[in-house]
Tab-separated table of C-alpha atoms in Angstrom:
chain	number	residue	atom	x	y	z
A	24	UNK	CA	0.000	0.000	0.000
A	25	UNK	CA	1.179	3.557	-0.735
A	26	UNK	CA	1.731	6.193	1.919
A	27	UNK	CA	-1.529	7.837	3.053
A	28	UNK	CA	-1.564	11.554	2.344
A	29	UNK	CA	-2.633	13.616	5.347
A	30	UNK	CA	-5.410	16.111	4.413
A	31	UNK	CA	-3.669	18.857	6.384
A	32	UNK	CA	-0.031	19.919	6.816
A	33	UNK	CA	1.977	19.828	10.020
A	34	UNK	CA	4.373	22.532	11.043
A	35	UNK	CA	8.088	22.664	11.704
A	36	UNK	CA	10.656	25.304	12.571
A	37	UNK	CA	13.514	26.716	10.551
A	38	UNK	CA	16.110	29.447	10.748
A	39	UNK	CA	15.443	32.405	8.497
A	40	UNK	CA	18.598	32.695	6.432
A	41	UNK	CA	19.394	35.306	3.812
A	42	UNK	CA	22.436	35.985	1.660
A	43	UNK	CA	23.563	38.411	4.357
A	44	UNK	CA	23.088	35.995	7.273
A	45	UNK	CA	26.222	35.042	9.178
A	46	UNK	CA	26.643	31.795	11.098
A	47	UNK	CA	27.893	33.595	14.208
A	48	UNK	CA	24.940	36.001	14.306
A	49	UNK	CA	21.466	35.146	15.724
A	50	UNK	CA	18.799	34.477	13.094
A	51	UNK	CA	15.005	34.500	13.411
A	52	UNK	CA	13.308	31.177	14.113
A	53	UNK	CA	10.252	30.768	11.900
A	54	UNK	CA	7.359	28.340	11.988
A	55	UNK	CA	6.500	26.939	8.548
A	56	UNK	CA	3.573	25.087	7.021
A	57	UNK	CA	3.745	23.827	3.436
A	58	UNK	CA	0.513	23.242	1.547
A	59	UNK	CA	0.216	22.479	-2.157
A	60	UNK	CA	3.815	23.570	-2.778
A	61	UNK	CA	3.272	26.912	-1.008
A	62	UNK	CA	5.197	27.619	2.198
A	63	UNK	CA	3.505	29.825	4.794
A	64	UNK	CA	5.939	31.172	7.387
A	65	UNK	CA	5.695	33.394	10.435
A	66	UNK	CA	8.293	34.625	12.920
A	67	UNK	CA	8.186	33.144	16.429
A	68	UNK	CA	10.047	35.935	18.200
A	69	UNK	CA	12.926	33.598	19.040
A	70	UNK	CA	16.484	34.108	17.738
A	71	UNK	CA	19.240	31.480	17.507
A	72	UNK	CA	22.672	31.100	15.926
A	73	UNK	CA	23.203	28.367	13.348
A	74	UNK	CA	25.507	26.519	15.776
A	75	UNK	CA	22.690	26.535	18.360
A	76	UNK	CA	20.059	25.123	16.033
A	77	UNK	CA	19.077	21.442	15.693
A	78	UNK	CA	16.529	20.652	12.953
A	79	UNK	CA	15.922	17.191	14.516
A	80	UNK	CA	14.955	18.537	17.928
A	81	UNK	CA	11.286	18.333	19.060
A	82	UNK	CA	10.573	15.127	17.147
A	83	UNK	CA	12.193	16.534	13.993
A	84	UNK	CA	10.190	19.758	14.240
A	85	UNK	CA	13.302	21.777	15.004
A	86	UNK	CA	14.631	23.360	18.164
A	87	UNK	CA	17.655	24.771	19.960
A	88	UNK	CA	20.635	22.822	21.290
A	89	UNK	CA	21.834	22.834	24.878
A	90	UNK	CA	24.561	25.356	24.015
A	91	UNK	CA	21.765	27.900	23.418
A	92	UNK	CA	21.772	28.595	27.160
A	93	UNK	CA	20.288	27.457	30.449
A	94	UNK	CA	16.732	28.037	29.260
A	95	UNK	CA	17.044	25.905	26.110
A	96	UNK	CA	14.516	23.342	27.449
A	97	UNK	CA	11.997	26.104	28.136
A	98	UNK	CA	12.449	27.491	24.607
A	99	UNK	CA	11.986	24.044	23.051
A	100	UNK	CA	8.860	23.415	25.130
A	101	UNK	CA	7.423	26.747	23.928
A	102	UNK	CA	8.139	25.873	20.309
A	103	UNK	CA	6.695	22.371	20.638
A	104	UNK	CA	3.524	23.634	22.309
A	105	UNK	CA	3.052	26.269	19.610
A	106	UNK	CA	3.338	23.846	16.726
A	107	UNK	CA	1.269	21.165	18.457
A	108	UNK	CA	-1.567	23.589	19.213
A	109	UNK	CA	-1.589	24.829	15.600
A	110	UNK	CA	-1.485	21.277	14.205
A	111	UNK	CA	-4.455	20.357	16.385
A	112	UNK	CA	-6.434	23.457	15.410
A	113	UNK	CA	-5.817	22.915	11.676
A	114	UNK	CA	-6.675	19.212	12.006
A	115	UNK	CA	-9.967	19.963	13.771
A	116	UNK	CA	-10.844	22.603	11.190
A	117	UNK	CA	-10.216	20.136	8.345
A	118	UNK	CA	-12.460	17.560	10.020
A	119	UNK	CA	-15.306	20.127	10.086
A	120	UNK	CA	-14.573	21.499	6.603
A	121	UNK	CA	-13.256	18.571	4.519
A	122	UNK	CA	-11.525	19.546	1.302
A	123	UNK	CA	-11.782	23.299	1.992
A	124	UNK	CA	-8.312	24.030	3.372
A	125	UNK	CA	-6.382	26.823	1.589
A	126	UNK	CA	-3.162	28.693	2.216
A	127	UNK	CA	-5.283	31.689	3.274
A	128	UNK	CA	-6.871	29.575	6.031
A	129	UNK	CA	-3.408	28.503	7.205
A	130	UNK	CA	-2.279	32.139	7.240
A	131	UNK	CA	-5.334	32.991	9.347
A	132	UNK	CA	-4.353	30.327	11.896
A	133	UNK	CA	-0.776	31.574	12.040
A	134	UNK	CA	-1.933	35.178	12.465
A	135	UNK	CA	-4.480	34.279	15.118
A	136	UNK	CA	-7.384	35.407	12.930
A	137	UNK	CA	-10.780	33.699	12.863
A	138	UNK	CA	-11.442	31.393	9.937
A	139	UNK	CA	-15.212	31.043	10.053
A	140	UNK	CA	-16.320	34.700	10.160
A	141	UNK	CA	-18.673	35.999	7.476
A	142	UNK	CA	-16.091	38.670	6.673
A	143	UNK	CA	-13.209	36.205	6.620
A	144	UNK	CA	-11.426	38.137	9.368
A	145	UNK	CA	-10.892	41.215	7.170
A	146	UNK	CA	-9.873	44.412	8.944
A	147	UNK	CA	-12.286	47.295	8.312
A	148	UNK	CA	-9.615	49.966	7.797
A	149	UNK	CA	-7.570	47.799	5.417
A	150	UNK	CA	-10.763	46.824	3.577
A	151	UNK	CA	-11.736	50.489	3.087
A	152	UNK	CA	-8.228	51.520	2.032
A	153	UNK	CA	-8.432	48.951	-0.763
A	154	UNK	CA	-11.723	50.519	-1.907
A	155	UNK	CA	-10.066	53.964	-2.095
A	156	UNK	CA	-7.073	52.515	-3.931
A	157	UNK	CA	-9.378	50.884	-6.484
A	158	UNK	CA	-11.284	54.153	-6.996
A	159	UNK	CA	-8.008	56.020	-7.502
A	160	UNK	CA	-6.798	53.489	-10.074
A	161	UNK	CA	-10.131	53.736	-11.921
A	162	UNK	CA	-9.890	57.557	-11.718
A	163	UNK	CA	-13.130	57.787	-9.780
A	164	UNK	CA	-11.341	59.979	-7.229
A	165	UNK	CA	-8.282	62.202	-7.381
A	166	UNK	CA	-4.987	61.945	-5.510
A	167	UNK	CA	-5.990	64.509	-2.876
A	168	UNK	CA	-9.263	62.709	-2.070
A	169	UNK	CA	-7.321	59.446	-1.844
A	170	UNK	CA	-4.703	60.902	0.508
A	171	UNK	CA	-7.334	62.582	2.675
A	172	UNK	CA	-9.250	59.316	2.865
A	173	UNK	CA	-6.160	57.395	4.016
A	174	UNK	CA	-5.505	60.053	6.658
A	175	UNK	CA	-9.087	59.824	7.949
A	176	UNK	CA	-8.851	56.032	8.172
A	177	UNK	CA	-5.559	56.208	10.078
A	178	UNK	CA	-7.198	58.611	12.536
A	179	UNK	CA	-10.109	56.156	12.868
A	180	UNK	CA	-7.567	53.539	13.947
A	181	UNK	CA	-6.194	55.928	16.571
A	182	UNK	CA	-9.759	56.526	17.771
A	183	UNK	CA	-10.315	52.780	18.260
A	184	UNK	CA	-7.132	52.543	20.310
A	185	UNK	CA	-7.812	55.683	22.362
A	186	UNK	CA	-11.365	54.630	23.235
A	187	UNK	CA	-10.497	50.934	23.662
A	188	UNK	CA	-13.119	50.009	21.065
A	189	UNK	CA	-10.696	47.952	18.984
A	190	UNK	CA	-11.475	44.233	18.982
A	191	UNK	CA	-8.815	41.782	17.809
A	192	UNK	CA	-6.142	44.486	18.202
A	193	UNK	CA	-6.175	47.857	20.023
A	194	UNK	CA	-6.521	49.898	16.809
A	195	UNK	CA	-8.376	47.383	14.649
A	196	UNK	CA	-11.870	46.069	14.100
A	197	UNK	CA	-13.287	43.456	11.748
A	198	UNK	CA	-15.546	44.562	8.906
A	199	UNK	CA	-18.640	42.834	10.292
A	200	UNK	CA	-18.099	44.433	13.715
A	201	UNK	CA	-18.726	47.969	12.461
A	202	UNK	CA	-21.830	49.377	14.132
A	203	UNK	CA	-23.951	52.458	14.683
A	204	UNK	CA	-22.464	52.734	18.177
A	205	UNK	CA	-18.898	52.750	16.800
A	206	UNK	CA	-19.695	55.499	14.282
A	207	UNK	CA	-21.598	57.495	16.898
A	208	UNK	CA	-18.674	57.294	19.342
A	209	UNK	CA	-16.308	58.293	16.539
A	210	UNK	CA	-18.351	61.428	15.812
A	211	UNK	CA	-18.330	62.339	19.512
A	212	UNK	CA	-14.576	61.713	19.775
A	213	UNK	CA	-13.771	63.911	16.793
A	214	UNK	CA	-16.015	66.673	18.089
A	215	UNK	CA	-14.919	66.601	21.736
A	216	UNK	CA	-11.318	65.369	21.622
A	217	UNK	CA	-10.200	66.552	18.170
A	218	UNK	CA	-12.464	69.632	18.361
A	219	UNK	CA	-13.436	69.207	14.701
A	220	UNK	CA	-16.216	71.169	13.036
A	221	UNK	CA	-19.274	69.348	11.706
A	222	UNK	CA	-17.991	69.905	8.180
A	223	UNK	CA	-14.644	68.271	9.006
A	224	UNK	CA	-16.398	65.355	10.719
A	225	UNK	CA	-18.557	64.781	7.636
A	226	UNK	CA	-15.438	64.665	5.462
A	227	UNK	CA	-13.897	62.159	7.890
A	228	UNK	CA	-17.010	59.972	7.683
A	229	UNK	CA	-16.916	59.737	3.885
A	230	UNK	CA	-14.429	56.835	3.575
A	231	UNK	CA	-16.110	54.976	6.454
A	232	UNK	CA	-19.469	55.194	4.721
A	233	UNK	CA	-17.888	53.912	1.502
A	234	UNK	CA	-16.492	50.961	3.429
A	235	UNK	CA	-19.897	50.198	4.953
A	236	UNK	CA	-21.636	50.370	1.578
A	237	UNK	CA	-19.149	47.923	0.066
A	238	UNK	CA	-19.377	45.669	3.135
A	239	UNK	CA	-23.142	45.518	2.674
A	240	UNK	CA	-22.794	44.609	-1.014
A	241	UNK	CA	-20.528	41.680	-0.035
A	242	UNK	CA	-22.892	40.490	2.679
A	243	UNK	CA	-20.606	41.371	5.588
A	244	UNK	CA	-23.187	43.672	7.196
A	245	UNK	CA	-26.959	43.857	6.751
A	246	UNK	CA	-28.655	46.336	4.397
A	247	UNK	CA	-30.565	47.718	7.401
A	248	UNK	CA	-27.353	48.480	9.305
A	249	UNK	CA	-25.744	50.076	6.266
A	250	UNK	CA	-28.827	52.234	5.623
A	251	UNK	CA	-28.718	53.513	9.203
A	252	UNK	CA	-24.992	54.253	9.063
A	253	UNK	CA	-25.353	56.086	5.735
A	254	UNK	CA	-27.720	58.520	7.474
A	255	UNK	CA	-25.189	59.405	10.176
A	256	UNK	CA	-23.658	62.433	8.472
A	257	UNK	CA	-24.190	65.552	10.544
A	258	UNK	CA	-26.967	67.737	9.174
A	259	UNK	CA	-26.062	71.272	8.192
A	260	UNK	CA	-28.269	73.733	9.998
A	261	UNK	CA	-29.554	76.517	7.766
A	262	UNK	CA	-30.472	79.630	9.700
A	263	UNK	CA	-32.612	82.481	8.421
A	264	UNK	CA	-30.082	84.838	10.017
A	265	UNK	CA	-26.798	85.845	8.346
A	266	UNK	CA	-24.174	83.242	9.181
A	267	UNK	CA	-21.322	85.195	10.777
A	268	UNK	CA	-19.384	81.992	11.472
A	269	UNK	CA	-19.566	80.719	7.899
A	270	UNK	CA	-16.327	79.350	6.501
A	271	UNK	CA	-17.311	80.488	3.018
A	272	UNK	CA	-14.926	83.430	2.673
A	273	UNK	CA	-15.832	85.590	-0.304
A	274	UNK	CA	-15.219	89.079	-1.602
A	275	UNK	CA	-17.872	91.748	-1.747
A	276	UNK	CA	-18.210	93.983	-4.803
A	277	UNK	CA	-16.300	96.719	-2.958
A	278	UNK	CA	-13.487	94.313	-2.020
A	279	UNK	CA	-13.161	93.140	-5.638
A	280	UNK	CA	-12.720	96.784	-6.686
A	281	UNK	CA	-10.045	97.216	-3.999
A	282	UNK	CA	-8.242	94.090	-5.223
A	283	UNK	CA	-8.251	95.334	-8.830
A	284	UNK	CA	-6.967	98.755	-7.738
A	285	UNK	CA	-4.122	97.080	-5.839
A	286	UNK	CA	-3.330	94.938	-8.894
A	287	UNK	CA	-3.173	97.958	-11.216
A	288	UNK	CA	-0.669	99.711	-8.953
A	289	UNK	CA	1.382	96.642	-7.943
A	290	UNK	CA	5.004	96.734	-9.090
A	291	UNK	CA	5.744	93.072	-8.296
A	292	UNK	CA	5.402	91.155	-11.640
A	293	UNK	CA	4.933	87.646	-10.224
A	294	UNK	CA	2.354	88.782	-7.692
A	295	UNK	CA	0.453	90.562	-10.462
A	296	UNK	CA	0.346	87.277	-12.349
A	297	UNK	CA	-1.041	85.480	-9.281
A	298	UNK	CA	-3.774	88.121	-8.968
A	299	UNK	CA	-4.583	87.646	-12.672
A	300	UNK	CA	-4.959	83.887	-12.068
A	301	UNK	CA	-7.213	84.585	-9.075
A	302	UNK	CA	-9.379	86.974	-11.086
A	303	UNK	CA	-9.535	84.538	-13.991
A	304	UNK	CA	-10.768	81.777	-11.653
A	305	UNK	CA	-13.474	84.127	-10.400
A	306	UNK	CA	-14.476	85.266	-13.899
A	307	UNK	CA	-14.357	81.671	-15.235
A	308	UNK	CA	-17.242	80.488	-13.049
A	309	UNK	CA	-15.208	79.735	-9.940
A	310	UNK	CA	-12.624	77.439	-11.503
A	311	UNK	CA	-10.696	75.402	-8.901
A	312	UNK	CA	-6.989	76.095	-8.543
A	313	UNK	CA	-5.988	72.641	-9.779
A	314	UNK	CA	-8.046	73.255	-12.942
A	315	UNK	CA	-6.429	76.665	-13.424
A	316	UNK	CA	-3.015	75.053	-12.981
A	317	UNK	CA	-3.770	72.287	-15.513
A	318	UNK	CA	-5.706	74.493	-17.960
A	319	UNK	CA	-4.399	73.935	-21.492
A	320	UNK	CA	-4.791	76.124	-24.554
A	321	UNK	CA	-6.521	73.162	-26.173
A	322	UNK	CA	-9.279	73.510	-23.536
A	323	UNK	CA	-10.068	77.032	-24.756
A	324	UNK	CA	-12.169	78.005	-27.777
A	325	UNK	CA	-11.618	81.744	-28.161
A	326	UNK	CA	-13.997	81.961	-31.107
A	327	UNK	CA	-16.916	80.366	-29.255
A	328	UNK	CA	-15.700	81.897	-25.973
A	329	UNK	CA	-16.002	78.629	-24.076
A	330	UNK	CA	-13.847	76.580	-21.733
A	331	UNK	CA	-14.227	72.815	-22.199
A	332	UNK	CA	-12.259	70.862	-19.617
A	333	UNK	CA	-12.302	67.611	-17.647
A	334	UNK	CA	-12.109	68.612	-13.981
A	335	UNK	CA	-9.238	67.084	-12.046
A	336	UNK	CA	-11.257	66.547	-8.854
A	337	UNK	CA	-14.505	65.113	-10.226
A	338	UNK	CA	-13.244	63.668	-13.535
A	339	UNK	CA	-16.351	65.180	-15.141
A	340	UNK	CA	-16.236	67.361	-18.235
A	341	UNK	CA	-17.406	70.914	-17.604
A	342	UNK	CA	-18.217	73.334	-20.403
A	343	UNK	CA	-18.603	76.969	-19.297
A	344	UNK	CA	-18.983	80.287	-21.116
A	345	UNK	CA	-16.125	82.772	-20.838
A	346	UNK	CA	-16.921	86.325	-19.799
A	347	UNK	CA	-15.301	89.376	-21.369
A	348	UNK	CA	-13.023	89.700	-18.335
A	349	UNK	CA	-11.903	86.057	-18.598
A	350	UNK	CA	-11.218	86.398	-22.338
A	351	UNK	CA	-9.211	89.576	-21.688
A	352	UNK	CA	-6.915	87.759	-19.255
A	353	UNK	CA	-6.495	84.804	-21.623
A	354	UNK	CA	-5.571	87.175	-24.456
A	355	UNK	CA	-2.930	88.797	-22.266
A	356	UNK	CA	-1.388	85.414	-21.413
A	357	UNK	CA	-1.528	84.294	-25.035
A	358	UNK	CA	0.556	87.320	-25.971
A	359	UNK	CA	3.140	86.465	-23.312
A	360	UNK	CA	3.775	83.143	-25.109
A	361	UNK	CA	5.339	81.598	-21.975
A	362	UNK	CA	4.056	78.073	-22.439
A	363	UNK	CA	2.660	76.535	-25.612
A	364	UNK	CA	0.642	73.953	-23.679
A	365	UNK	CA	-0.444	75.229	-20.241
A	366	UNK	CA	-2.175	78.610	-20.132
A	367	UNK	CA	-0.708	79.982	-16.904
A	368	UNK	CA	2.755	78.420	-17.152
A	369	UNK	CA	2.445	76.654	-13.790
A	370	UNK	CA	3.517	73.278	-15.197
A	371	UNK	CA	6.278	72.340	-17.663
A	372	UNK	CA	5.088	71.639	-21.183
A	373	UNK	CA	6.003	67.932	-20.942
A	374	UNK	CA	4.173	67.380	-17.649
A	375	UNK	CA	2.274	64.070	-17.512
A	376	UNK	CA	-1.253	64.805	-16.274
A	377	UNK	CA	-1.859	61.074	-15.772
A	378	UNK	CA	0.812	61.004	-13.041
A	379	UNK	CA	-1.542	61.636	-10.122
A	380	UNK	CA	1.230	61.580	-7.501
A	381	UNK	CA	3.287	64.213	-9.324
A	382	UNK	CA	0.166	66.311	-9.921
A	383	UNK	CA	-0.763	66.105	-6.221
A	384	UNK	CA	2.704	67.266	-5.123
A	385	UNK	CA	2.841	70.042	-7.713
A	386	UNK	CA	-0.612	71.318	-6.758
A	387	UNK	CA	0.297	71.464	-3.066
A	388	UNK	CA	3.559	73.257	-3.782
A	389	UNK	CA	2.049	75.832	-6.150
A	390	UNK	CA	-0.991	76.449	-3.945
A	391	UNK	CA	1.171	77.194	-0.921
A	392	UNK	CA	3.302	79.748	-2.759
A	393	UNK	CA	0.372	81.505	-4.440
A	394	UNK	CA	-1.714	81.643	-1.262
A	395	UNK	CA	1.179	83.179	0.657
A	396	UNK	CA	1.414	85.908	-1.959
A	397	UNK	CA	-2.366	86.454	-2.049
A	398	UNK	CA	-2.471	86.707	1.735
A	399	UNK	CA	-0.064	89.651	1.564
A	400	UNK	CA	-2.453	91.299	-0.894
A	401	UNK	CA	-5.406	90.617	1.403
A	402	UNK	CA	-3.626	92.234	4.336
A	403	UNK	CA	-2.737	95.252	2.191
A	404	UNK	CA	-6.380	95.918	1.297
A	405	UNK	CA	-7.401	95.145	4.906
A	406	UNK	CA	-9.571	92.076	4.318
A	407	UNK	CA	-11.033	90.632	7.552
A	408	UNK	CA	-9.863	87.136	6.528
A	409	UNK	CA	-6.911	85.495	4.789
A	410	UNK	CA	-7.111	85.787	1.015
A	411	UNK	CA	-6.591	82.409	-0.641
A	412	UNK	CA	-7.143	81.155	-4.171
A	413	UNK	CA	-10.315	79.301	-3.180
A	414	UNK	CA	-11.921	82.616	-2.232
A	415	UNK	CA	-12.295	83.245	-5.985
A	416	UNK	CA	-14.571	80.193	-6.288
A	417	UNK	CA	-16.698	81.215	-3.312
A	418	UNK	CA	-16.916	84.790	-4.580
A	419	UNK	CA	-18.291	83.690	-7.936
A	420	UNK	CA	-20.887	81.441	-6.281
A	421	UNK	CA	-22.104	83.961	-3.697
A	422	UNK	CA	-22.322	86.901	-6.113
A	423	UNK	CA	-24.116	84.717	-8.676
A	424	UNK	CA	-26.732	83.666	-6.115
A	425	UNK	CA	-27.143	87.231	-4.875
A	426	UNK	CA	-27.761	88.429	-8.438
A	427	UNK	CA	-30.534	85.906	-9.028
A	428	UNK	CA	-28.833	83.005	-10.803
A	429	UNK	CA	-30.546	79.795	-9.712
A	430	UNK	CA	-28.853	77.282	-7.429
A	431	UNK	CA	-29.120	74.677	-10.193
A	432	UNK	CA	-27.302	76.896	-12.677
A	433	UNK	CA	-24.613	77.892	-10.164
A	434	UNK	CA	-24.098	74.215	-9.370
A	435	UNK	CA	-23.651	73.420	-13.060
A	436	UNK	CA	-21.206	76.283	-13.617
A	437	UNK	CA	-19.152	75.290	-10.554
A	438	UNK	CA	-18.969	71.754	-11.890
A	439	UNK	CA	-20.542	70.167	-8.812
A	440	UNK	CA	-21.777	66.606	-9.234
A	441	UNK	CA	-25.153	67.547	-7.753
A	442	UNK	CA	-27.155	70.592	-6.685
A	443	UNK	CA	-27.305	69.090	-3.198
A	444	UNK	CA	-23.560	69.585	-2.849
A	445	UNK	CA	-23.903	73.259	-3.815
A	446	UNK	CA	-26.727	73.744	-1.341
A	447	UNK	CA	-24.648	72.299	1.503
A	448	UNK	CA	-22.027	75.004	0.985
A	449	UNK	CA	-24.070	78.025	-0.063
A	450	UNK	CA	-27.635	77.503	1.228
A	451	UNK	CA	-27.206	80.026	4.068
A	452	UNK	CA	-26.727	82.807	1.499
A	453	UNK	CA	-30.237	82.260	0.192
A	454	UNK	CA	-32.588	83.483	2.976
A	455	UNK	CA	-32.335	87.188	2.092
A	456	UNK	CA	-32.951	86.362	-1.552
A	457	UNK	CA	-35.869	84.162	-0.576
A	458	UNK	CA	-37.408	87.000	1.429
A	459	UNK	CA	-37.119	89.330	-1.580
A	460	UNK	CA	-38.785	86.773	-3.843
A	461	UNK	CA	-41.625	86.176	-1.347
A	462	UNK	CA	-42.277	89.933	-1.108
A	463	UNK	CA	-42.491	90.123	-4.903
A	464	UNK	CA	-45.380	87.646	-5.007
A	465	UNK	CA	-47.860	90.437	-4.265
A	466	UNK	CA	-50.531	88.059	-3.000
A	467	UNK	CA	-53.915	89.575	-2.153
A	468	UNK	CA	-54.528	90.202	1.540
A	469	UNK	CA	-57.616	91.057	3.600
A	470	UNK	CA	-58.297	94.717	4.234
């Protein structure tokens, strides 16, 4: 009769040797299981020199010799117990799940992870990071959204550790263990400990909600739980009073005039160019800085007076009309002939726009320098807030709403993916306009 093949592997120990290992230096002792020609190894935390190692010790499982030291028996007993316990656990699992053993199951045993969970023992943070990575690769999100998402998830891990809500590790939790209570405690922690605003907390929740939605689609959490969690964003309160604490910094008509007057008298050439870029963004329907930076001459149709560009952030194509002021600035830069590809000469002509990492770094670098220069301008004209490039976008939106352009149209011109997004940012600028419109109704009233 031939030798009976055991349906599960048994473990043994080995020294981890590399080309740089030296016989007189301690090497890591690893436990190893081989299954279908694949070796799964994990460190044991024990170190031994080659002269101290005996592969035939512990019933040919491997162990240390007596010259290892006075505690060599204790070390061998620890190794033997470890491998025996794992062999028993794998054997029992195979008896309950015949023919289902895989290298992933063996890895789970070696890492101390459960093997029968609905979620397969997947960590929630790692699971969600993979979702963000996939979206980045498919260009569903940009580099900045990806980086911000990773940062939020890392902070979520710190929250689990700080509040002792982690499960299988202090800063970790399995996908199927996510709950309304966890999210609720996270919101409280960010508000009370991190002192975040509601807007910041909502941004931090975005990747978590993506993870929950994907977990639901894979059957790791119930649709009912996911639906509840998706509703846990903090609601933006819209007051009928002017919002003095609003973070939407924008220029009034008077402040725009002051900015233009400063620009016309400014003797610093580079700063004048930055102001021109700021004004162009405002005139070009609140164009984001990254879209100003990546704006190409091929995106501009001077004859039709339109800008036709795929937005870096949303990946959506946005076609907007160009005002006389915007065309005037473009004409001025065309005459400068600084860059045959990029309008405002903020990127080299051979720059690869598909390199999201390089684009992310360049955007951060350019934004910092331009905002520092604009802040000096803001201080010179005595603005009550720091002047940054993004103020141009807010200024366009607020003035447009104040002059009667509908929220839907403003949303389209800004390139938002939905009117709801526009309303979240600018809804508190509407009450005065609403009051004016109500008064215009001229409804009959009793005498």
